[in-house]
PDB file of C-alpha atoms in Angstrom:
ATOM      1  CA  UNK A   2      13.931  22.964 -26.366  1.00 92.00           C
ATOM      2  CA  UNK A   3      13.796  21.177 -23.053  1.00 95.00           C
ATOM      3  CA  UNK A   4      15.449  21.248 -19.645  1.00 97.00           C
ATOM      4  CA  UNK A   5      15.499  18.405 -17.137  1.00 97.00           C
ATOM      5  CA  UNK A   6      16.447  18.335 -13.452  1.00 98.00           C
ATOM      6  CA  UNK A   7      14.867  15.057 -12.281  1.00 98.00           C
ATOM      7  CA  UNK A   8      18.197  13.291 -12.623  1.00 97.00           C
ATOM      8  CA  UNK A   9      21.341  14.786 -14.145  1.00 96.00           C
ATOM      9  CA  UNK A  10      20.862  18.326 -15.473  1.00 97.00           C
ATOM     10  CA  UNK A  11      19.999  18.190 -19.182  1.00 95.00           C
ATOM     11  CA  UNK A  12      19.536  20.877 -21.842  1.00 95.00           C
ATOM     12  CA  UNK A  13      18.243  19.780 -25.252  1.00 94.00           C
ATOM     13  CA  UNK A  14      18.113  22.247 -28.115  1.00 88.00           C
ATOM     14  CA  UNK A  15      15.116  22.638 -30.426  1.00 83.00           C
ATOM     15  CA  UNK A  16      16.925  20.487 -32.989  1.00 78.00           C
ATOM     16  CA  UNK A  17      17.087  17.643 -30.480  1.00 86.00           C
ATOM     17  CA  UNK A  18      20.796  17.939 -29.710  1.00 89.00           C
ATOM     18  CA  UNK A  19      21.763  17.608 -26.059  1.00 91.00           C
ATOM     19  CA  UNK A  20      24.163  20.316 -24.926  1.00 88.00           C
ATOM     20  CA  UNK A  21      26.505  19.997 -21.950  1.00 88.00           C
ATOM     21  CA  UNK A  22      26.338  22.906 -19.530  1.00 92.00           C
ATOM     22  CA  UNK A  23      30.005  23.017 -18.551  1.00 85.00           C
ATOM     23  CA  UNK A  24      31.293  24.038 -15.172  1.00 91.00           C
ATOM     24  CA  UNK A  25      29.874  23.355 -11.734  1.00 95.00           C
ATOM     25  CA  UNK A  26      28.996  27.002 -11.135  1.00 96.00           C
ATOM     26  CA  UNK A  27      27.096  27.385 -14.397  1.00 97.00           C
ATOM     27  CA  UNK A  28      25.099  24.228 -13.659  1.00 97.00           C
ATOM     28  CA  UNK A  29      24.283  25.498 -10.159  1.00 98.00           C
ATOM     29  CA  UNK A  30      23.241  28.872 -11.596  1.00 98.00           C
ATOM     30  CA  UNK A  31      21.003  27.284 -14.217  1.00 98.00           C
ATOM     31  CA  UNK A  32      19.477  24.887 -11.691  1.00 98.00           C
ATOM     32  CA  UNK A  33      18.742  27.737  -9.265  1.00 98.00           C
ATOM     33  CA  UNK A  34      16.938  29.661 -11.999  1.00 98.00           C
ATOM     34  CA  UNK A  35      15.024  26.645 -13.301  1.00 98.00           C
ATOM     35  CA  UNK A  36      13.834  25.582  -9.858  1.00 98.00           C
ATOM     36  CA  UNK A  37      12.191  29.014  -9.575  1.00 98.00           C
ATOM     37  CA  UNK A  38      11.199  29.171 -13.239  1.00 98.00           C
ATOM     38  CA  UNK A  39       9.130  32.225 -14.172  1.00 98.00           C
ATOM     39  CA  UNK A  40       9.897  33.867 -10.817  1.00 97.00           C
ATOM     40  CA  UNK A  41      12.597  36.443 -10.066  1.00 98.00           C
ATOM     41  CA  UNK A  42      15.491  34.915  -8.124  1.00 98.00           C
ATOM     42  CA  UNK A  43      17.485  37.367  -6.025  1.00 97.00           C
ATOM     43  CA  UNK A  44      21.202  37.928  -6.547  1.00 96.00           C
ATOM     44  CA  UNK A  45      21.813  36.728  -2.987  1.00 96.00           C
ATOM     45  CA  UNK A  46      19.954  33.454  -3.583  1.00 97.00           C
ATOM     46  CA  UNK A  47      21.798  32.866  -6.849  1.00 97.00           C
ATOM     47  CA  UNK A  48      25.154  33.624  -5.235  1.00 97.00           C
ATOM     48  CA  UNK A  49      24.379  31.183  -2.419  1.00 97.00           C
ATOM     49  CA  UNK A  50      23.615  28.489  -4.974  1.00 97.00           C
ATOM     50  CA  UNK A  51      26.636  29.176  -7.181  1.00 97.00           C
ATOM     51  CA  UNK A  52      29.146  29.325  -4.303  1.00 97.00           C
ATOM     52  CA  UNK A  53      27.232  26.900  -2.070  1.00 95.00           C
ATOM     53  CA  UNK A  54      26.551  29.302   0.751  1.00 94.00           C
ATOM     54  CA  UNK A  55      29.968  30.994   0.760  1.00 95.00           C
ATOM     55  CA  UNK A  56      29.969  33.698  -1.947  1.00 96.00           C
ATOM     56  CA  UNK A  57      33.252  35.621  -2.278  1.00 95.00           C
ATOM     57  CA  UNK A  58      33.638  39.404  -2.030  1.00 94.00           C
ATOM     58  CA  UNK A  59      32.315  41.022  -5.189  1.00 93.00           C
ATOM     59  CA  UNK A  60      30.010  38.081  -5.868  1.00 95.00           C
ATOM     60  CA  UNK A  61      27.302  40.176  -7.623  1.00 93.00           C
ATOM     61  CA  UNK A  62      29.795  41.374 -10.244  1.00 94.00           C
ATOM     62  CA  UNK A  63      31.203  37.887 -10.776  1.00 96.00           C
ATOM     63  CA  UNK A  64      27.666  36.506 -10.934  1.00 97.00           C
ATOM     64  CA  UNK A  65      26.821  38.809 -13.843  1.00 96.00           C
ATOM     65  CA  UNK A  66      29.727  37.293 -15.716  1.00 96.00           C
ATOM     66  CA  UNK A  67      28.426  33.795 -15.026  1.00 97.00           C
ATOM     67  CA  UNK A  68      24.980  34.810 -16.288  1.00 97.00           C
ATOM     68  CA  UNK A  69      26.538  36.113 -19.506  1.00 96.00           C
ATOM     69  CA  UNK A  70      28.404  32.832 -19.996  1.00 96.00           C
ATOM     70  CA  UNK A  71      25.245  30.849 -19.309  1.00 96.00           C
ATOM     71  CA  UNK A  72      23.281  32.870 -21.856  1.00 96.00           C
ATOM     72  CA  UNK A  73      25.957  32.159 -24.455  1.00 94.00           C
ATOM     73  CA  UNK A  74      25.831  28.448 -23.652  1.00 93.00           C
ATOM     74  CA  UNK A  75      22.071  28.383 -24.129  1.00 94.00           C
ATOM     75  CA  UNK A  76      22.055  30.411 -27.367  1.00 90.00           C
ATOM     76  CA  UNK A  77      20.374  30.520 -29.787  1.00 87.00           C
ATOM     77  CA  UNK A  78      17.446  28.594 -28.294  1.00 83.00           C
ATOM     78  CA  UNK A  79      17.219  29.788 -24.705  1.00 89.00           C
ATOM     79  CA  UNK A  80      19.781  32.501 -24.052  1.00 89.00           C
ATOM     80  CA  UNK A  81      17.192  35.260 -24.259  1.00 94.00           C
ATOM     81  CA  UNK A  82      14.948  33.443 -21.754  1.00 95.00           C
ATOM     82  CA  UNK A  83      17.172  34.729 -18.925  1.00 97.00           C
ATOM     83  CA  UNK A  84      16.269  38.334 -18.179  1.00 96.00           C
ATOM     84  CA  UNK A  85      17.076  40.903 -15.521  1.00 96.00           C
ATOM     85  CA  UNK A  86      14.183  41.099 -13.079  1.00 96.00           C
ATOM     86  CA  UNK A  87      14.428  42.848  -9.730  1.00 96.00           C
ATOM     87  CA  UNK A  88      15.864  41.659  -7.357  1.00 96.00           C
ATOM     88  CA  UNK A  89      17.960  39.465  -9.658  1.00 96.00           C
ATOM     89  CA  UNK A  90      17.247  37.305 -12.697  1.00 98.00           C
ATOM     90  CA  UNK A  91      14.371  35.271 -14.113  1.00 97.00           C
ATOM     91  CA  UNK A  92      14.224  32.437 -16.629  1.00 98.00           C
ATOM     92  CA  UNK A  93      11.015  32.105 -18.629  1.00 97.00           C
ATOM     93  CA  UNK A  94      10.035  28.483 -19.212  1.00 97.00           C
ATOM     94  CA  UNK A  95       6.832  26.764 -20.340  1.00 96.00           C
ATOM     95  CA  UNK A  96       5.609  23.727 -18.403  1.00 95.00           C
ATOM     96  CA  UNK A  97       6.366  21.473 -21.357  1.00 96.00           C
ATOM     97  CA  UNK A  98       9.972  22.694 -21.459  1.00 97.00           C
ATOM     98  CA  UNK A  99      11.010  21.647 -17.927  1.00 98.00           C
ATOM     99  CA  UNK A 100      10.486  18.214 -16.409  1.00 98.00           C
ATOM    100  CA  UNK A 101       9.917  19.610 -12.898  1.00 98.00           C
ATOM    101  CA  UNK A 102       7.074  21.848 -14.095  1.00 98.00           C
ATOM    102  CA  UNK A 103       5.596  19.044 -16.189  1.00 98.00           C
ATOM    103  CA  UNK A 104       5.798  16.659 -13.224  1.00 98.00           C
ATOM    104  CA  UNK A 105       4.034  19.149 -10.960  1.00 98.00           C
ATOM    105  CA  UNK A 106       1.281  19.742 -13.511  1.00 98.00           C
ATOM    106  CA  UNK A 107       0.718  15.994 -13.883  1.00 98.00           C
ATOM    107  CA  UNK A 108       0.774  15.605 -10.096  1.00 98.00           C
ATOM    108  CA  UNK A 109      -1.954  18.257  -9.809  1.00 98.00           C
ATOM    109  CA  UNK A 110      -4.067  16.465 -12.439  1.00 98.00           C
ATOM    110  CA  UNK A 111      -3.524  13.117 -10.745  1.00 98.00           C
ATOM    111  CA  UNK A 112      -4.634  14.512  -7.393  1.00 98.00           C
ATOM    112  CA  UNK A 113      -7.800  15.863  -9.001  1.00 98.00           C
ATOM    113  CA  UNK A 114      -8.501  12.477 -10.609  1.00 98.00           C
ATOM    114  CA  UNK A 115      -8.028  10.727  -7.248  1.00 98.00           C
ATOM    115  CA  UNK A 116     -10.491  13.113  -5.563  1.00 98.00           C
ATOM    116  CA  UNK A 117     -12.993  12.482  -8.375  1.00 98.00           C
ATOM    117  CA  UNK A 118     -12.395   8.708  -8.172  1.00 98.00           C
ATOM    118  CA  UNK A 119     -11.461   8.695 -11.862  1.00 98.00           C
ATOM    119  CA  UNK A 120      -9.132   5.751 -11.375  1.00 98.00           C
ATOM    120  CA  UNK A 121      -7.968   5.145 -14.988  1.00 98.00           C
ATOM    121  CA  UNK A 122      -7.129   8.840 -15.390  1.00 98.00           C
ATOM    122  CA  UNK A 123      -5.321   8.837 -12.056  1.00 98.00           C
ATOM    123  CA  UNK A 124      -3.246   5.805 -13.020  1.00 98.00           C
ATOM    124  CA  UNK A 125      -2.379   7.284 -16.411  1.00 98.00           C
ATOM    125  CA  UNK A 126      -1.307  10.699 -15.140  1.00 98.00           C
ATOM    126  CA  UNK A 127       0.625   9.190 -12.223  1.00 98.00           C
ATOM    127  CA  UNK A 128       2.507   6.880 -14.591  1.00 98.00           C
ATOM    128  CA  UNK A 129       3.336   9.771 -16.896  1.00 98.00           C
ATOM    129  CA  UNK A 130       4.583  11.850 -13.962  1.00 98.00           C
ATOM    130  CA  UNK A 131       6.788   9.095 -12.566  1.00 98.00           C
ATOM    131  CA  UNK A 132       8.237   8.351 -16.014  1.00 98.00           C
ATOM    132  CA  UNK A 133       9.844  11.811 -15.977  1.00 98.00           C
ATOM    133  CA  UNK A 134      12.195  10.763 -13.184  1.00 98.00           C
ATOM    134  CA  UNK A 135      15.617   9.595 -14.395  1.00 97.00           C
ATOM    135  CA  UNK A 136      17.253   9.313 -10.974  1.00 97.00           C
ATOM    136  CA  UNK A 137      18.068  11.588  -8.033  1.00 97.00           C
ATOM    137  CA  UNK A 138      17.239  15.213  -8.874  1.00 98.00           C
ATOM    138  CA  UNK A 139      20.175  17.605  -9.240  1.00 97.00           C
ATOM    139  CA  UNK A 140      22.578  14.679  -9.027  1.00 96.00           C
ATOM    140  CA  UNK A 141      25.351  16.543 -10.894  1.00 96.00           C
ATOM    141  CA  UNK A 142      24.675  19.993  -9.420  1.00 97.00           C
ATOM    142  CA  UNK A 143      27.341  20.788  -6.839  1.00 94.00           C
ATOM    143  CA  UNK A 144      25.305  22.989  -4.554  1.00 96.00           C
ATOM    144  CA  UNK A 145      24.525  21.371  -1.241  1.00 96.00           C
ATOM    145  CA  UNK A 146      22.168  24.205  -0.341  1.00 95.00           C
ATOM    146  CA  UNK A 147      20.057  23.678  -3.460  1.00 96.00           C
ATOM    147  CA  UNK A 148      20.053  19.924  -3.031  1.00 97.00           C
ATOM    148  CA  UNK A 149      19.094  20.115   0.659  1.00 97.00           C
ATOM    149  CA  UNK A 150      16.283  22.552  -0.105  1.00 97.00           C
ATOM    150  CA  UNK A 151      14.803  20.796  -3.120  1.00 98.00           C
ATOM    151  CA  UNK A 152      15.535  17.060  -3.154  1.00 98.00           C
ATOM    152  CA  UNK A 153      13.438  16.181  -0.064  1.00 97.00           C
ATOM    153  CA  UNK A 154      10.531  18.277  -1.371  1.00 97.00           C
ATOM    154  CA  UNK A 155      10.618  16.705  -4.829  1.00 98.00           C
ATOM    155  CA  UNK A 156      11.065  13.220  -3.385  1.00 98.00           C
ATOM    156  CA  UNK A 157       7.999  13.663  -1.159  1.00 97.00           C
ATOM    157  CA  UNK A 158       5.994  14.726  -4.205  1.00 98.00           C
ATOM    158  CA  UNK A 159       7.232  11.652  -6.102  1.00 98.00           C
ATOM    159  CA  UNK A 160       6.204   9.337  -3.264  1.00 98.00           C
ATOM    160  CA  UNK A 161       2.782  11.012  -3.094  1.00 98.00           C
ATOM    161  CA  UNK A 162       2.244  10.320  -6.800  1.00 98.00           C
ATOM    162  CA  UNK A 163       3.413   6.734  -6.309  1.00 98.00           C
ATOM    163  CA  UNK A 164       0.878   6.284  -3.513  1.00 98.00           C
ATOM    164  CA  UNK A 165      -1.834   7.658  -5.799  1.00 98.00           C
ATOM    165  CA  UNK A 166      -0.818   5.271  -8.592  1.00 98.00           C
ATOM    166  CA  UNK A 167      -1.053   2.318  -6.231  1.00 98.00           C
ATOM    167  CA  UNK A 168      -4.386   3.569  -4.883  1.00 98.00           C
ATOM    168  CA  UNK A 169      -5.793   3.777  -8.421  1.00 98.00           C
ATOM    169  CA  UNK A 170      -4.553   0.284  -9.248  1.00 98.00           C
ATOM    170  CA  UNK A 171      -6.025  -1.104  -6.025  1.00 98.00           C
ATOM    171  CA  UNK A 172      -9.369   0.448  -6.921  1.00 97.00           C
ATOM    172  CA  UNK A 173      -9.131  -1.243 -10.338  1.00 97.00           C
ATOM    173  CA  UNK A 174      -8.613  -4.624  -8.604  1.00 96.00           C
ATOM    174  CA  UNK A 175      -4.994  -5.082  -9.703  1.00 96.00           C
ATOM    175  CA  UNK A 176      -4.023  -6.599  -6.366  1.00 96.00           C
ATOM    176  CA  UNK A 177      -1.782  -9.439  -7.519  1.00 94.00           C
ATOM    177  CA  UNK A 178       0.590  -7.276  -9.521  1.00 95.00           C
ATOM    178  CA  UNK A 179       0.955  -4.785  -6.668  1.00 97.00           C
ATOM    179  CA  UNK A 180       2.084  -7.145  -3.913  1.00 97.00           C
ATOM    180  CA  UNK A 181       5.764  -7.496  -4.977  1.00 97.00           C
ATOM    181  CA  UNK A 182       6.089  -3.740  -5.562  1.00 97.00           C
ATOM    182  CA  UNK A 183       4.515  -2.904  -2.211  1.00 98.00           C
ATOM    183  CA  UNK A 184       6.752  -5.346  -0.350  1.00 98.00           C
ATOM    184  CA  UNK A 185       9.741  -3.541  -1.863  1.00 98.00           C
ATOM    185  CA  UNK A 186       8.307  -0.124  -0.986  1.00 98.00           C
ATOM    186  CA  UNK A 187       7.644  -1.161   2.617  1.00 98.00           C
ATOM    187  CA  UNK A 188      11.276  -2.216   2.854  1.00 97.00           C
ATOM    188  CA  UNK A 189      12.458   1.065   1.339  1.00 97.00           C
ATOM    189  CA  UNK A 190      10.090   3.291   3.382  1.00 97.00           C
ATOM    190  CA  UNK A 191       9.404   1.303   6.568  1.00 97.00           C
ATOM    191  CA  UNK A 192       7.971   4.273   8.484  1.00 97.00           C
ATOM    192  CA  UNK A 193       5.459   5.285   5.810  1.00 97.00           C
ATOM    193  CA  UNK A 194       2.196   3.850   7.075  1.00 98.00           C
ATOM    194  CA  UNK A 195       0.353   4.324   3.796  1.00 98.00           C
ATOM    195  CA  UNK A 196       2.524   1.752   2.010  1.00 98.00           C
ATOM    196  CA  UNK A 197       1.903  -0.749   4.826  1.00 98.00           C
ATOM    197  CA  UNK A 198      -1.840  -0.148   4.507  1.00 98.00           C
ATOM    198  CA  UNK A 199      -1.734  -0.584   0.750  1.00 98.00           C
ATOM    199  CA  UNK A 200       0.199  -3.834   1.139  1.00 98.00           C
ATOM    200  CA  UNK A 201      -2.448  -5.116   3.550  1.00 98.00           C
ATOM    201  CA  UNK A 202      -5.188  -4.161   1.066  1.00 97.00           C
ATOM    202  CA  UNK A 203      -3.409  -5.851  -1.837  1.00 97.00           C
ATOM    203  CA  UNK A 204      -2.883  -9.071   0.151  1.00 97.00           C
ATOM    204  CA  UNK A 205      -6.438  -9.091   1.450  1.00 96.00           C
ATOM    205  CA  UNK A 206      -7.715  -8.420  -2.063  1.00 95.00           C
ATOM    206  CA  UNK A 207      -6.094 -11.646  -3.251  1.00 95.00           C
ATOM    207  CA  UNK A 208      -7.618 -13.624  -0.367  1.00 94.00           C
ATOM    208  CA  UNK A 209      -4.337 -13.808   1.591  1.00 96.00           C
ATOM    209  CA  UNK A 210      -5.831 -12.674   4.917  1.00 95.00           C
ATOM    210  CA  UNK A 211      -3.157 -14.309   7.072  1.00 96.00           C
ATOM    211  CA  UNK A 212      -0.397 -12.545   5.154  1.00 97.00           C
ATOM    212  CA  UNK A 213      -2.287  -9.248   5.399  1.00 97.00           C
ATOM    213  CA  UNK A 214      -2.489  -9.612   9.177  1.00 97.00           C
ATOM    214  CA  UNK A 215       1.191 -10.528   9.306  1.00 98.00           C
ATOM    215  CA  UNK A 216       1.918  -7.342   7.333  1.00 98.00           C
ATOM    216  CA  UNK A 217       0.080  -5.386  10.038  1.00 98.00           C
ATOM    217  CA  UNK A 218       2.170  -6.962  12.787  1.00 98.00           C
ATOM    218  CA  UNK A 219       5.351  -6.220  10.819  1.00 98.00           C
ATOM    219  CA  UNK A 220       4.293  -2.584  10.476  1.00 98.00           C
ATOM    220  CA  UNK A 221       3.481  -2.341  14.184  1.00 98.00           C
ATOM    221  CA  UNK A 222       6.842  -3.826  15.131  1.00 97.00           C
ATOM    222  CA  UNK A 223       8.672  -1.256  13.012  1.00 97.00           C
ATOM    223  CA  UNK A 224       6.644   1.713  14.267  1.00 97.00           C
ATOM    224  CA  UNK A 225       6.896   0.739  17.924  1.00 98.00           C
ATOM    225  CA  UNK A 226      10.538  -0.244  17.661  1.00 97.00           C
ATOM    226  CA  UNK A 227      11.775   2.785  15.739  1.00 97.00           C
ATOM    227  CA  UNK A 228       9.353   5.562  16.726  1.00 97.00           C
ATOM    228  CA  UNK A 229       7.772   4.302  19.920  1.00 97.00           C
ATOM    229  CA  UNK A 230       4.251   4.769  18.521  1.00 97.00           C
ATOM    230  CA  UNK A 231       1.362   2.470  17.739  1.00 97.00           C
ATOM    231  CA  UNK A 232      -0.016   2.201  14.185  1.00 97.00           C
ATOM    232  CA  UNK A 233      -2.390   4.967  13.142  1.00 97.00           C
ATOM    233  CA  UNK A 234      -6.159   4.726  12.630  1.00 97.00           C
ATOM    234  CA  UNK A 235      -5.939   3.543   9.010  1.00 97.00           C
ATOM    235  CA  UNK A 236      -3.803   0.513   9.836  1.00 97.00           C
ATOM    236  CA  UNK A 237      -5.808  -0.366  12.944  1.00 97.00           C
ATOM    237  CA  UNK A 238      -9.085  -0.101  11.038  1.00 97.00           C
ATOM    238  CA  UNK A 239      -7.756  -2.332   8.267  1.00 97.00           C
ATOM    239  CA  UNK A 240      -6.651  -4.934  10.776  1.00 97.00           C
ATOM    240  CA  UNK A 241     -10.112  -4.963  12.390  1.00 97.00           C
ATOM    241  CA  UNK A 242     -11.848  -5.237   9.009  1.00 96.00           C
ATOM    242  CA  UNK A 243      -9.643  -8.118   7.934  1.00 95.00           C
ATOM    243  CA  UNK A 244     -10.185  -9.924  11.238  1.00 94.00           C
ATOM    244  CA  UNK A 245     -13.918  -9.453  10.766  1.00 93.00           C
ATOM    245  CA  UNK A 246     -13.739 -10.972   7.292  1.00 89.00           C
ATOM    246  CA  UNK A 247     -14.700  -7.749   5.475  1.00 84.00           C
ATOM    247  CA  UNK A 248     -14.215  -8.547   1.792  1.00 70.00           C
TER     248      UNK A 248
END
């Protein structure tokens, strides 16, 4: 049995058959429970998710009916995983049964590998974590409140893992293969200084010092033009090192 939220909501039975969770409100209810897996979620929070911030009168009673329908949809594999737990309901899920939990566990392991400078382990765990993403999280869950609360948080975690993957590959001298990817990332996230710094490192690592310095000036132009700030210490230090010919 497996659930997935890093893309369209997916429920796969133990036998490997994917089951559609029908109805926008049932999908919002399931997503709200899964995002707080193994924690009690209050009736108010669930109602806000199901009715997108505008629950009707008598919402707690109606919500119990939705929970019953959801349990039936998930039977026989996962229906009993949803239990009453004050102040609302809880779904019990193992890390290996939900892509969000698996991603967060891999992200934790990757961060530890980065701190220990275990670059091959960092690259492996980062790649495994990023492979779990199938698109925008909660893309078919019609709950603006859930999406606003969770998508930016999950996206920031994804970008952090991507930065770690690039850092590990830079440390393993894979500069050439990183340049095209980093150019694309700088275009996609122009205000994220770390990607600019990594692009400078990748270019300098291939002996393209002039292009690395041009990448610094491009970053400065964006930061000054859009935010009115100068590049941070990391970018300035890189520029000075490249100018000084630091290999």
